[in-house]
Coordinates of C-alpha atoms and ligand atoms in Angstrom, one line a residue:
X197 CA 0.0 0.0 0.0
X198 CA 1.4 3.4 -0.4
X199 CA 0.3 6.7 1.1
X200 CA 1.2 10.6 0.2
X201 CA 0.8 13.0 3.0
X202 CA 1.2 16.0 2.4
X203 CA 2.5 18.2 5.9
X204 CA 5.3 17.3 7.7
X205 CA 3.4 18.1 11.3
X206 CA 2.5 16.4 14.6
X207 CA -0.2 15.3 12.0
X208 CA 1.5 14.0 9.3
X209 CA 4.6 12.4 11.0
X210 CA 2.3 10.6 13.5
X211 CA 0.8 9.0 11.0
X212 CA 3.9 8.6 8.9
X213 CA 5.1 6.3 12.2
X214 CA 2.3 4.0 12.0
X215 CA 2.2 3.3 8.4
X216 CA 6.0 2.7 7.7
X217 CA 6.1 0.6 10.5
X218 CA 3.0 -1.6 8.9
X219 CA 5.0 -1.8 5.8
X220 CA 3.4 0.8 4.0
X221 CA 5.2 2.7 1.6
X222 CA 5.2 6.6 2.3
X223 CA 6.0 9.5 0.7
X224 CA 5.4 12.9 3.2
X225 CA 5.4 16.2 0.9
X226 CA 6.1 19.0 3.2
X227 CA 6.0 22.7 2.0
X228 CA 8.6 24.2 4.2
X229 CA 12.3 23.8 3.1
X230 CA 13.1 22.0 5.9
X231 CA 11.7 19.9 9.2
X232 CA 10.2 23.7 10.7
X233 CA 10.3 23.1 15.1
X234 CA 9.9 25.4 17.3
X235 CA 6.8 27.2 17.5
X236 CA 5.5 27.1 20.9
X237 CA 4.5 26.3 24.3
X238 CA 1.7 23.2 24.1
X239 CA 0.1 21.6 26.9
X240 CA -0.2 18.0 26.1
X241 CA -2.6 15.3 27.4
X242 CA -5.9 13.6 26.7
X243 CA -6.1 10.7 24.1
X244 CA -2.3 12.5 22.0
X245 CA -0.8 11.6 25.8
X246 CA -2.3 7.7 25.4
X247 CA -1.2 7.9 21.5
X248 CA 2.8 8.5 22.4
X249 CA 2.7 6.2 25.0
X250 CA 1.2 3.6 22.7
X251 CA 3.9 4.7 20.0
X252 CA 6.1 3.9 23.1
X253 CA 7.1 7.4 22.8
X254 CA 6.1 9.0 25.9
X255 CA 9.5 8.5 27.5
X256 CA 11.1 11.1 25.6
X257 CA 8.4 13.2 25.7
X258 CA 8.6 13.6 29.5
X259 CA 12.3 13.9 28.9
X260 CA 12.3 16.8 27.1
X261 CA 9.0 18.5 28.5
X262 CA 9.5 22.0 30.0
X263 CA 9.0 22.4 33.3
X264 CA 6.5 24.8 34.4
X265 CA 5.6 25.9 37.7
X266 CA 2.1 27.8 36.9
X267 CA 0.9 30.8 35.2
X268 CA 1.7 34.9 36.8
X269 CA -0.9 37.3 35.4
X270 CA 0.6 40.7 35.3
X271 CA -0.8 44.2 34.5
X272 CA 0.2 46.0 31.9
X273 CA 2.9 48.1 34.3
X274 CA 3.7 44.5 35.5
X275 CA 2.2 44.0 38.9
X276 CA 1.1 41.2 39.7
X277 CA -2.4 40.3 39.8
X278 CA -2.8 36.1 40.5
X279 CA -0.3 33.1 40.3
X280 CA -2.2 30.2 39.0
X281 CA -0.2 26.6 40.0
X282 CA 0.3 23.8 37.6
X283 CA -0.2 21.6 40.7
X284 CA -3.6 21.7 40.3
X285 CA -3.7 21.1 36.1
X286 CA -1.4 18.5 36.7
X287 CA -4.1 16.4 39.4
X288 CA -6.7 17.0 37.1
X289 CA -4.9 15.2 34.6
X290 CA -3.2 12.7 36.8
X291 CA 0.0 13.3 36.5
X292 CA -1.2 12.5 32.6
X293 CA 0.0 16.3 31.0
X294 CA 3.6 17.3 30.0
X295 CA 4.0 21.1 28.7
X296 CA 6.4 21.1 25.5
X297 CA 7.5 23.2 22.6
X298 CA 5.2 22.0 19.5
X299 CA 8.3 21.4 17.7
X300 CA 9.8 19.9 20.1
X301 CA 7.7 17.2 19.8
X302 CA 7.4 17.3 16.3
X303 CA 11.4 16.9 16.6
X304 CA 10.6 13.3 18.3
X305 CA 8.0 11.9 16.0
X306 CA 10.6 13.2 13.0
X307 CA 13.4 10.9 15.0
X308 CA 11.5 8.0 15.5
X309 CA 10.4 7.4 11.9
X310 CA 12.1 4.6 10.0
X311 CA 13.7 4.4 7.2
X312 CA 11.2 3.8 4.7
X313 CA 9.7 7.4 4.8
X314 CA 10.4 9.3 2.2
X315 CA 10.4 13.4 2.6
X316 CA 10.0 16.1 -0.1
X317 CA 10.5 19.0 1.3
X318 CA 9.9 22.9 -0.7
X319 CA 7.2 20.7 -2.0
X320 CA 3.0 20.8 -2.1
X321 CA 0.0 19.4 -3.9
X322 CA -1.2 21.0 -7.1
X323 CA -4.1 18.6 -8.3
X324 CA -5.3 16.0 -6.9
X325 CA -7.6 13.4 -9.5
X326 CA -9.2 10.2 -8.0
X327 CA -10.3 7.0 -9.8
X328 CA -11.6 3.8 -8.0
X329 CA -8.1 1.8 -8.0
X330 CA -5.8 4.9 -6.9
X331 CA -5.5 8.9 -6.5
X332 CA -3.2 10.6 -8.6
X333 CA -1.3 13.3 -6.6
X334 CA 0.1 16.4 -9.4
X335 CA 3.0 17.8 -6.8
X336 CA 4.3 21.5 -7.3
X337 CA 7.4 20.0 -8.9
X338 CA 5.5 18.7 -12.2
X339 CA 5.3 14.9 -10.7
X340 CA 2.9 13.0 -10.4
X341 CA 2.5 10.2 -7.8
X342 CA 0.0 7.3 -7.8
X343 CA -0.7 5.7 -4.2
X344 CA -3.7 4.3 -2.8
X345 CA -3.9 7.4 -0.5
X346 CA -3.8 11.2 -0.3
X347 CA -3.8 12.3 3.3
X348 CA -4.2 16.1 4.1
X349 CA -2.1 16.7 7.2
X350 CA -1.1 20.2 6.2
X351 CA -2.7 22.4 8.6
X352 CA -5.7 25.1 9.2
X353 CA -4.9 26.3 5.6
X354 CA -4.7 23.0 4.3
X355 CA -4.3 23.0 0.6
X356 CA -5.5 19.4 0.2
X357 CA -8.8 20.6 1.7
X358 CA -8.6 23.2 -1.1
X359 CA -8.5 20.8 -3.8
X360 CA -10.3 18.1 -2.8
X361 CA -13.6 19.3 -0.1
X362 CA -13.3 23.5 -1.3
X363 CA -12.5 27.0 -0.7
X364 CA -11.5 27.5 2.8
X365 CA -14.3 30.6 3.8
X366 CA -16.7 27.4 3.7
X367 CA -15.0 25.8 6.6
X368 CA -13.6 28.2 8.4
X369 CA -14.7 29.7 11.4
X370 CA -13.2 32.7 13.2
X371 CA -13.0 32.9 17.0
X372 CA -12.5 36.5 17.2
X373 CA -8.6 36.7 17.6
X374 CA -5.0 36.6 16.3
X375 CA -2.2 35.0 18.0
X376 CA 1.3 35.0 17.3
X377 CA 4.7 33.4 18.3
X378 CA 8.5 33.4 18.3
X379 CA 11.6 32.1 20.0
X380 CA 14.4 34.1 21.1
X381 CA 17.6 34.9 23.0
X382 CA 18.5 37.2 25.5
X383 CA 20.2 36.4 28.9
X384 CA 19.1 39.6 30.6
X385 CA 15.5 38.8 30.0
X386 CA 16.0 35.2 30.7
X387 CA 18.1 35.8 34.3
X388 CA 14.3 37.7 34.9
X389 CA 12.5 34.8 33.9
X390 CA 12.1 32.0 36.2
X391 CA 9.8 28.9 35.7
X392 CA 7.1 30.5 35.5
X393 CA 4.8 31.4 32.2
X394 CA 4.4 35.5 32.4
X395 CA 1.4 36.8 31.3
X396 CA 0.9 40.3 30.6
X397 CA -2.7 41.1 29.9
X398 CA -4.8 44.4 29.1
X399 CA -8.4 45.0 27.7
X400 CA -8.3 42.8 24.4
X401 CA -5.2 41.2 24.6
X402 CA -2.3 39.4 26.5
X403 CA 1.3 38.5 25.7
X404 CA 3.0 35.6 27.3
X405 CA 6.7 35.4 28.1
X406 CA 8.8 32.3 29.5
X407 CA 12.3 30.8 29.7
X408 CA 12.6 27.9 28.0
X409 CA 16.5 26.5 28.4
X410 CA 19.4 28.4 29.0
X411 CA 18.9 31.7 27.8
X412 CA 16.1 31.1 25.2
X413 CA 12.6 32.3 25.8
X414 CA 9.2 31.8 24.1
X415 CA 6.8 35.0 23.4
X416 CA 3.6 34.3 22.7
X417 CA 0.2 36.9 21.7
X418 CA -3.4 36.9 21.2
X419 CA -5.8 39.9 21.1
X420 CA -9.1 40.1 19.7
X421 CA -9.5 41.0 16.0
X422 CA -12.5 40.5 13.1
X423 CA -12.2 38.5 10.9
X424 CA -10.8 38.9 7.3
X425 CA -8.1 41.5 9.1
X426 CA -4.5 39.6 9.0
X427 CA -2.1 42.5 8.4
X428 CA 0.4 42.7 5.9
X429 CA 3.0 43.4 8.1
X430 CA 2.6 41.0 11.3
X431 CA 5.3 42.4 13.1
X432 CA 4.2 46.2 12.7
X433 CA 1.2 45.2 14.1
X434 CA 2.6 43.4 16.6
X435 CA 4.4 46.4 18.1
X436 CA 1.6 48.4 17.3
X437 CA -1.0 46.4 19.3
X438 CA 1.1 46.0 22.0
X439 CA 3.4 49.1 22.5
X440 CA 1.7 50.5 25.8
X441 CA 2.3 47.0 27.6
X442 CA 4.8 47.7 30.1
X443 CA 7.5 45.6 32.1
X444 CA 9.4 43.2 30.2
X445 CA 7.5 43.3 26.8
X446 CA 9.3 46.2 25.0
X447 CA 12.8 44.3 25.5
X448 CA 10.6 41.2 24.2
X449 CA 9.5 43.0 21.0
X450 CA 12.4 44.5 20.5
X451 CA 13.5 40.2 19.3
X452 CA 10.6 40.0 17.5
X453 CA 11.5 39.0 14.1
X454 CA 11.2 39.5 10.3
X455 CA 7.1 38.6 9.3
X456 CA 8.8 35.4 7.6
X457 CA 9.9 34.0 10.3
X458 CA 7.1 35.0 12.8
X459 CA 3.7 32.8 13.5
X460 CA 0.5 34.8 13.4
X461 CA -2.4 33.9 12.2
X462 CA -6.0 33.6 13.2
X463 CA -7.8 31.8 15.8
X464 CA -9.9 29.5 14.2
X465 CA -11.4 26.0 14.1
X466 CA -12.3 23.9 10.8
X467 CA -15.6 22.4 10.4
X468 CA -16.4 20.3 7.2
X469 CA -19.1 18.5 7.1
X470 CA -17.1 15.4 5.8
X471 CA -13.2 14.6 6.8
X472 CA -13.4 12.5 4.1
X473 CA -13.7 11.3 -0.2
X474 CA -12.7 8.3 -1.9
X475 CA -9.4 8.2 -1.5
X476 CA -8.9 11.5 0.3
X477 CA -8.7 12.2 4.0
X478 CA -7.8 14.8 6.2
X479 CA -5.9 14.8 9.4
X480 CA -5.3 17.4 11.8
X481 CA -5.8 20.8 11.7
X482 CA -6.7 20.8 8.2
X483 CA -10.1 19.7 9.1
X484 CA -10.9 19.1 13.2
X485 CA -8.6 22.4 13.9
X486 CA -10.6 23.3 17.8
X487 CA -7.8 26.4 18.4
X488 CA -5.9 27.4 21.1
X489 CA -8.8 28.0 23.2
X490 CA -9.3 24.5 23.1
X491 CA -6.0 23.7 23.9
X492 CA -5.8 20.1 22.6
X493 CA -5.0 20.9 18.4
X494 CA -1.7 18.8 18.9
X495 CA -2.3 16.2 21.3
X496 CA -6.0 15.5 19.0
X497 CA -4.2 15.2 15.4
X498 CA -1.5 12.7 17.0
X499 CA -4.9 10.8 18.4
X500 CA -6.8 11.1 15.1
X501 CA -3.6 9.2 13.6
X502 CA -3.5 6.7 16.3
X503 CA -7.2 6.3 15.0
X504 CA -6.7 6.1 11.3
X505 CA -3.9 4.2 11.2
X506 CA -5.8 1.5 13.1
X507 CA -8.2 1.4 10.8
X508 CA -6.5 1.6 7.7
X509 CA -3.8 -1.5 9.2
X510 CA -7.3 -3.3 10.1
X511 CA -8.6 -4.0 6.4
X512 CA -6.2 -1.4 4.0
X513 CA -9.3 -0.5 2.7
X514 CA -8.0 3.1 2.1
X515 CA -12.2 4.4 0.9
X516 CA -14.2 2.6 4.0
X517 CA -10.9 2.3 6.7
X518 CA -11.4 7.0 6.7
X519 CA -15.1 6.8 7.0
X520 CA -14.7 4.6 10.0
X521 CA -11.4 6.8 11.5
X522 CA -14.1 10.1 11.2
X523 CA -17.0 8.4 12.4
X524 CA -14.6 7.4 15.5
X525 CA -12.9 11.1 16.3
X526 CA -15.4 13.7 14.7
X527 CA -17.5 13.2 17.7
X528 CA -14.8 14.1 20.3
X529 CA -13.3 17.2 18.0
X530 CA -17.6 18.7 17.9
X531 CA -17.1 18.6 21.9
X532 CA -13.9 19.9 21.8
X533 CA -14.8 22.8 19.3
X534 CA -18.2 24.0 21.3
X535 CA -16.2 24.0 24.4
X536 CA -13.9 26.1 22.7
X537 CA -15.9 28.3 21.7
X538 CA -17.7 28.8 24.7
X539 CA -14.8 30.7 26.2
X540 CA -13.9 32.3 23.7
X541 CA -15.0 35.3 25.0
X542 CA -13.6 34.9 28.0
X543 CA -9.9 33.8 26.7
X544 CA -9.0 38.1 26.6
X545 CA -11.6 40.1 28.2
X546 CA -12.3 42.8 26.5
X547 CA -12.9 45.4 29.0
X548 CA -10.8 45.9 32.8
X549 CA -14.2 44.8 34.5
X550 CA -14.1 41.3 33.0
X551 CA -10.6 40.7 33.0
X552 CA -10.5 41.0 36.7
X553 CA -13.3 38.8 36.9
X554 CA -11.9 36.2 34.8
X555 CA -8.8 36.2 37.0
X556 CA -10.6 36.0 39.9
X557 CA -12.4 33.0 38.3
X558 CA -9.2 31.4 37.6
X559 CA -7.6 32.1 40.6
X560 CA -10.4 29.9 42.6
X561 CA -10.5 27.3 39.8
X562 CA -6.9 27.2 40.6
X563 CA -6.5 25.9 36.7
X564 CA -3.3 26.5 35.4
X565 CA -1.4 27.1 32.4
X566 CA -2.5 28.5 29.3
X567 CA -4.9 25.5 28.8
X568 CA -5.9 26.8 32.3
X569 CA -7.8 29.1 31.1
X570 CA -10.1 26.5 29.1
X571 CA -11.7 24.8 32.0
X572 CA -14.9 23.8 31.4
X573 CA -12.5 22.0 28.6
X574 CA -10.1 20.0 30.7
X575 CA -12.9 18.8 32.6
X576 CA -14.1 16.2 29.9
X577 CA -14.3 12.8 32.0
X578 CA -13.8 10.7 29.5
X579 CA -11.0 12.7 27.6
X580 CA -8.9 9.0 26.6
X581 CA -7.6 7.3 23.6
X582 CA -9.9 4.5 23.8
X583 CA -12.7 6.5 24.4
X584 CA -12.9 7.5 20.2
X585 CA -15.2 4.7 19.2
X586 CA -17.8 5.0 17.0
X587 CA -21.1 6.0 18.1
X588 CA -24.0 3.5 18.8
Ligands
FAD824 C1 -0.5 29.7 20.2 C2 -1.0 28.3 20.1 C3 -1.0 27.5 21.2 C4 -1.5 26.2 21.1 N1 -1.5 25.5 22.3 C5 -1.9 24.2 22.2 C6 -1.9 23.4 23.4 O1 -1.6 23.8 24.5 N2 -2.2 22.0 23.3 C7 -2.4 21.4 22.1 O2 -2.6 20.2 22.0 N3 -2.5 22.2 20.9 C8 -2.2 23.5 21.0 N4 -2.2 24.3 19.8 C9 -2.7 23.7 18.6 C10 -1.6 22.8 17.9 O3 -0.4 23.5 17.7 C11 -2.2 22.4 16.5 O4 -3.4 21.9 16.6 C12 -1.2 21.3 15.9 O5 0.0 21.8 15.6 C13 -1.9 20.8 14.6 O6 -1.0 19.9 14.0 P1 -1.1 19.6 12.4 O7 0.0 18.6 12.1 O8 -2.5 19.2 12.1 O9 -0.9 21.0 11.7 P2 0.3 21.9 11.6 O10 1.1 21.9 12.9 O11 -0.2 23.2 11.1 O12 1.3 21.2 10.5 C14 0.9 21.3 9.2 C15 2.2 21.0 8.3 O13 1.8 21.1 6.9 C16 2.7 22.0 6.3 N5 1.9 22.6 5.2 C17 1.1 23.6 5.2 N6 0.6 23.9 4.0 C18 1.2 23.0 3.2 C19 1.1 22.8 1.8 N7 0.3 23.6 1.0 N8 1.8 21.9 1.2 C20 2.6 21.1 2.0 N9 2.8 21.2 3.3 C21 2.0 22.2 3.9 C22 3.2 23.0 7.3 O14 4.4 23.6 6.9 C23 3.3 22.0 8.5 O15 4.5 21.4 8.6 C24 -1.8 25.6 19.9 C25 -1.8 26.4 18.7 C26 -1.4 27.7 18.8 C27 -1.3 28.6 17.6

């Protein structure tokens, strides 16, 4: 059997892992030039936690978790307003949670694959044609591969989904804000860093700052935004947004970097009202995307390929095998989404009033963490691997 996925993400490689090891022959087309890491800070757990450890994988996941003490909401002259533990994240989880750079852990998947997967990096999907034996995958390059499979593990934008299900306005739902990330390296910010995430917050929008190892920090933003409003210059806006934060931050934008090379985008989820056509699947973001205010984007798209891969290994029958994988996750990721967007409006208050009260919320919630503020998320009893079966 041979597969082309297209994304080299948590997504893509996950289910790069099962396949090759099944014997499958797999080509992964990736867009970037090379294997991207970094990103940012990820709270994983739920059913991705049970996938690794399946994988056997959740060894060096642990190992090269960050450690993270709790969250320190700051206002915008930098006094502090709450400390929220990760004690108390950490019990609600059992112990089951490790926080991690997103790269990081695609860094892991990457290193574990064998070596029958094949990369193509600088590389994408231009047309994509389906008959009943096989799918013929145009690439950007000019060739064409025939496999059995075309798997869209290529994000919220994903250009699979283009192709194959439509234009993206039709599945695309806007949560009301942009985010944006970047890595960088300073030792006098870092020796005023310690293991705690610092978040700066004002009416409409926060910035988070941490030490990572050594002297490298991770920034991280969301304010609130409509939709259709992605700037042309992400790091003007950037400074723009967030010049009268106080305290650290103006040494923090000061590393922010080229637009290139810095993540923003919009907070959004992806709702199609099929994951699937003969021959064609998605995976991931590119079409069960619940956001950051979900908090589970990474630790769902390894589970989701836990899932198809199990059900493509159980009868390689690559049209009914993704029917069954959706009918097994899609419930989950509509739980997931609605919970999501139920605090949407509480993820950056938009007036002092509310922020306070949100805090204050938090504070006796003692839920931690960035995914601490989602909750009414976290709280999902039966949040497990073995819990995506299909409905009655
Ligand atoms: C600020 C922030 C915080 C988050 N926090 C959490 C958290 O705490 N916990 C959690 O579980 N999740 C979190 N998430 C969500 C999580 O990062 C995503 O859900 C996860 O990365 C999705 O993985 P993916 O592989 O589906 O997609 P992606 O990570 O987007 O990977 C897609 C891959 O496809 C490639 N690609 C894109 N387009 C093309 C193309 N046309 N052709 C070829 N390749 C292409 C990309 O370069 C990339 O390598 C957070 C997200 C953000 C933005």
């Amino acid at each position: 059997m041979r597969v082309v996925v297209c994304g080299a993400g948590i997504a893509g490689l996950s289910l790069a892992w099962w396949l090759e090891r099944a014997g499958w022959e797999v080509l992964v087309v990736e867009r970037a030039p090379e294997q991207r890491g970094a990103g940012y800070l990820i709270d994983f757990f739920g059913p991705g936690y049970d996938a690794v450890e399946r994988m056997g994988l959740l060894p060096r996941v642990r190992e090269r978790a960050q450690r993270v003490a709790g969250v320190r909401y700051r206002d915008p002259t930098g006094r502090v307003t709450g400390t929220i533990p990760y004690s108390s994240f950490l019990r609600l989880q059992r112990g089951r949670v490790v926080t991690m750079m997103r790269g990081e852990l695609e860094n892991i998947l990457f290193e574990a694959l064998g070596p029958g997967v094949e990369f193509r990096y600088s590389t994408s999907v231009d047309a994509v044609t389906t008959t009943d034996d096989h799918v013929a995958v145009t690439l950007t390059t000019g060739e064409v591969e025939r496999a059995d499979l075309l798997v869209g593990a290529d994000g919220v934008h994903s250009r699979v989904r283009g192709l194959a299900f439509g234009p993206e306005r039709r599945f695309l739902r806007h949560l009301g804000y942009h985010t944006a990330a970047y890595l960088f390296t300073d030792p006098a910010i870092a020796a005023r860093l310690d293991d705690h995430l610092e978040m700066l917050e004002a009416p409409g929008l926060q910035a988070g700052v941490c030490r990572l190892d050594g002297d490298r920090c991770a920034a991280v933003f969301a304010h609130r935004a409509p939709a259709d409003s992605l700037p042309q210059d992400a790091r003007a806006r950037l400074r723009e947004r967030y010049a009268d934060l106080g305290w650290l931050l103006p040494e923090v934008l000061d590393h922010c970097p080229e637009p290139s090379r810095l993540y923003y985008d919009e907070v959004a989820q992806i709702e199609t009202a099929s994951w699937t056509r003969p021959r064609v699947v998605l995976l991931g973001d590119a079409c069960q995307a619940v956001s950051l205010l979900a908090g589970q984007g990474a630790a769902m798209a390894v589970a989701g390929a836990c899932v198809l891969a199990e059900e493509l290994l159980r009868d390689g029958d690559a049209v009914a095998a993704p029917l069954r994988y959706e009918a097994r996750v899609r419930p989950a990721i509509v739980r997931k989404q609605r919970a999501g967007r139920r605090t949407a409006d509480w993820f950056v208050p938009a007036t002092r009033a509310r922020l306070r009260l949100r805090t204050a919320v938090l504070r006796l919630a003692a839920a931690p963490g960035l995914t601490g503020l989602l909750s009414p998320v976290l709280t999902t009893p039966a949040d497990r691997l073995n819990s995506l079966r299909p409905p009655r």
